[in-house]
Amino acid sequence: MSCVIEVCNLPPYFTKQQVDQSLQNFKDKIVYSQMFGVKKETGTRTAQFTFADQQTATEAIILANTLFSPNNKYPVILKANKVLQNQQVKRSESSKRTTI
């Protein structure tokens, strides 16, 4: 069963390449990843990862806590729960279009 993790509150200068490189040990187990733009309200970015299994996701969370919070100015917030998994399914279903 796949597991979706959101890494929130990343510094605005973080790029998708930097995040992907940081999680290089897990690249074979990352099903999908995306990076969102800088939020105007907080000045931070969010990355979202879908991992192949729960065990890998747990290991990645531990690593992310040490890698993505080099200082306390941007304490990283991690979200991993079924709500995200359900949102992912809803998004993919709503993106399907039927043409007549």
PDB file of C-alpha atoms in Angstrom:
ATOM      1  CA  MET A   1       0.000   0.000   0.000  1.00  0.00           C
ATOM      2  CA  SER A   2       1.443   3.345  -0.989  1.00  0.00           C
ATOM      3  CA  CYS A   3       1.813   6.203   1.458  1.00  0.00           C
ATOM      4  CA  VAL A   4       1.693   9.929   0.698  1.00  0.00           C
ATOM      5  CA  ILE A   5       3.856  12.313   2.711  1.00  0.00           C
ATOM      6  CA  GLU A   6       3.788  16.094   2.576  1.00  0.00           C
ATOM      7  CA  VAL A   7       6.870  17.978   3.696  1.00  0.00           C
ATOM      8  CA  CYS A   8       5.588  21.444   4.564  1.00  0.00           C
ATOM      9  CA  ASN A   9       7.315  24.643   5.672  1.00  0.00           C
ATOM     10  CA  LEU A  10      10.397  24.154   3.503  1.00  0.00           C
ATOM     11  CA  PRO A  11      12.583  27.233   2.973  1.00  0.00           C
ATOM     12  CA  PRO A  12      11.598  29.167  -0.175  1.00  0.00           C
ATOM     13  CA  TYR A  13      15.004  28.599  -1.770  1.00  0.00           C
ATOM     14  CA  PHE A  14      14.628  24.791  -1.779  1.00  0.00           C
ATOM     15  CA  THR A  15      14.231  23.367  -5.280  1.00  0.00           C
ATOM     16  CA  LYS A  16      12.709  20.061  -6.353  1.00  0.00           C
ATOM     17  CA  GLN A  17      16.194  18.890  -7.384  1.00  0.00           C
ATOM     18  CA  GLN A  18      17.557  19.549  -3.882  1.00  0.00           C
ATOM     19  CA  VAL A  19      14.697  17.661  -2.257  1.00  0.00           C
ATOM     20  CA  ASP A  20      14.965  14.740  -4.692  1.00  0.00           C
ATOM     21  CA  GLN A  21      18.726  14.617  -4.181  1.00  0.00           C
ATOM     22  CA  SER A  22      18.267  14.601  -0.400  1.00  0.00           C
ATOM     23  CA  LEU A  23      16.035  11.555  -0.694  1.00  0.00           C
ATOM     24  CA  GLN A  24      18.273   9.819  -3.238  1.00  0.00           C
ATOM     25  CA  ASN A  25      18.477   6.678  -1.066  1.00  0.00           C
ATOM     26  CA  PHE A  26      14.741   6.232  -1.578  1.00  0.00           C
ATOM     27  CA  LYS A  27      14.534   7.045  -5.283  1.00  0.00           C
ATOM     28  CA  ASP A  28      13.577   3.472  -6.221  1.00  0.00           C
ATOM     29  CA  LYS A  29      10.697   3.559  -3.731  1.00  0.00           C
ATOM     30  CA  ILE A  30       9.329   7.010  -4.610  1.00  0.00           C
ATOM     31  CA  VAL A  31       6.345   6.484  -6.880  1.00  0.00           C
ATOM     32  CA  TYR A  32       5.673  10.169  -7.466  1.00  0.00           C
ATOM     33  CA  SER A  33       6.937  13.508  -6.186  1.00  0.00           C
ATOM     34  CA  GLN A  34       6.008  17.130  -6.724  1.00  0.00           C
ATOM     35  CA  MET A  35       7.060  20.510  -5.392  1.00  0.00           C
ATOM     36  CA  PHE A  36       4.640  23.384  -4.855  1.00  0.00           C
ATOM     37  CA  GLY A  37       5.441  27.080  -5.225  1.00  0.00           C
ATOM     38  CA  VAL A  38       6.157  29.512  -2.404  1.00  0.00           C
ATOM     39  CA  LYS A  39       3.069  30.347  -0.352  1.00  0.00           C
ATOM     40  CA  LYS A  40       2.541  34.097  -0.022  1.00  0.00           C
ATOM     41  CA  GLU A  41       1.154  33.769   3.517  1.00  0.00           C
ATOM     42  CA  THR A  42       4.095  31.841   4.981  1.00  0.00           C
ATOM     43  CA  GLY A  43       6.936  32.337   2.504  1.00  0.00           C
ATOM     44  CA  THR A  44       7.568  28.572   2.514  1.00  0.00           C
ATOM     45  CA  ARG A  45       7.222  25.670   0.070  1.00  0.00           C
ATOM     46  CA  THR A  46       5.686  22.213   0.258  1.00  0.00           C
ATOM     47  CA  ALA A  47       6.871  18.975  -1.331  1.00  0.00           C
ATOM     48  CA  GLN A  48       4.699  15.881  -1.689  1.00  0.00           C
ATOM     49  CA  PHE A  49       5.953  12.323  -2.082  1.00  0.00           C
ATOM     50  CA  THR A  50       4.182   9.055  -2.713  1.00  0.00           C
ATOM     51  CA  PHE A  51       6.176   6.089  -1.448  1.00  0.00           C
ATOM     52  CA  ALA A  52       5.706   2.461  -2.436  1.00  0.00           C
ATOM     53  CA  ASP A  53       5.198   1.258   1.134  1.00  0.00           C
ATOM     54  CA  GLN A  54       4.702   2.412   4.729  1.00  0.00           C
ATOM     55  CA  GLN A  55       8.141   1.216   5.939  1.00  0.00           C
ATOM     56  CA  THR A  56       9.986   3.332   3.369  1.00  0.00           C
ATOM     57  CA  ALA A  57       7.791   6.316   4.161  1.00  0.00           C
ATOM     58  CA  THR A  58       8.648   5.996   7.862  1.00  0.00           C
ATOM     59  CA  GLU A  59      12.380   5.882   7.103  1.00  0.00           C
ATOM     60  CA  ALA A  60      12.035   8.896   4.804  1.00  0.00           C
ATOM     61  CA  ILE A  61      10.228  10.874   7.512  1.00  0.00           C
ATOM     62  CA  ILE A  62      13.115  10.281   9.915  1.00  0.00           C
ATOM     63  CA  LEU A  63      15.635  11.373   7.279  1.00  0.00           C
ATOM     64  CA  ALA A  64      13.547  14.391   6.241  1.00  0.00           C
ATOM     65  CA  ASN A  65      13.473  15.682   9.797  1.00  0.00           C
ATOM     66  CA  THR A  66      17.271  15.895   9.849  1.00  0.00           C
ATOM     67  CA  LEU A  67      17.844  17.013   6.242  1.00  0.00           C
ATOM     68  CA  PHE A  68      15.161  19.618   5.701  1.00  0.00           C
ATOM     69  CA  SER A  69      15.531  21.478   9.001  1.00  0.00           C
ATOM     70  CA  PRO A  70      19.142  22.725   8.909  1.00  0.00           C
ATOM     71  CA  ASN A  71      18.144  25.540  11.250  1.00  0.00           C
ATOM     72  CA  ASN A  72      15.098  26.267  13.323  1.00  0.00           C
ATOM     73  CA  LYS A  73      14.019  29.205  11.170  1.00  0.00           C
ATOM     74  CA  TYR A  74      12.007  26.758   9.028  1.00  0.00           C
ATOM     75  CA  PRO A  75      10.945  23.837  11.229  1.00  0.00           C
ATOM     76  CA  VAL A  76       9.692  21.206   8.809  1.00  0.00           C
ATOM     77  CA  ILE A  77       6.141  19.963   9.220  1.00  0.00           C
ATOM     78  CA  LEU A  78       5.463  16.451   7.981  1.00  0.00           C
ATOM     79  CA  LYS A  79       2.024  15.097   7.204  1.00  0.00           C
ATOM     80  CA  ALA A  80       1.435  11.435   6.498  1.00  0.00           C
ATOM     81  CA  ASN A  81      -2.033  10.065   6.851  1.00  0.00           C
ATOM     82  CA  LYS A  82      -4.951   8.473   5.070  1.00  0.00           C
ATOM     83  CA  VAL A  83      -6.543  11.853   4.427  1.00  0.00           C
ATOM     84  CA  LEU A  84      -3.733  12.609   1.990  1.00  0.00           C
ATOM     85  CA  GLN A  85      -4.122   9.203   0.378  1.00  0.00           C
ATOM     86  CA  ASN A  86      -7.840   9.839  -0.099  1.00  0.00           C
ATOM     87  CA  GLN A  87      -7.179  13.293  -1.572  1.00  0.00           C
ATOM     88  CA  GLN A  88      -4.729  11.756  -4.038  1.00  0.00           C
ATOM     89  CA  VAL A  89      -7.372   9.265  -5.199  1.00  0.00           C
ATOM     90  CA  LYS A  90     -10.027  11.977  -5.500  1.00  0.00           C
ATOM     91  CA  ARG A  91      -7.659  14.155  -7.539  1.00  0.00           C
ATOM     92  CA  SER A  92      -6.870  11.373  -9.989  1.00  0.00           C
ATOM     93  CA  GLU A  93     -10.555  10.477 -10.366  1.00  0.00           C
ATOM     94  CA  SER A  94     -11.579  14.090 -10.958  1.00  0.00           C
ATOM     95  CA  SER A  95      -8.853  14.545 -13.561  1.00  0.00           C
ATOM     96  CA  LYS A  96     -10.353  11.798 -15.755  1.00  0.00           C
ATOM     97  CA  ARG A  97     -12.473  13.321 -18.479  1.00  0.00           C
ATOM     98  CA  THR A  98     -14.958  11.705 -20.758  1.00  0.00           C
ATOM     99  CA  THR A  99     -15.517  13.003 -24.232  1.00  0.00           C
ATOM    100  CA  ILE A 100     -18.566  12.300 -26.339  1.00  0.00           C
TER     101      ILE A 100
END
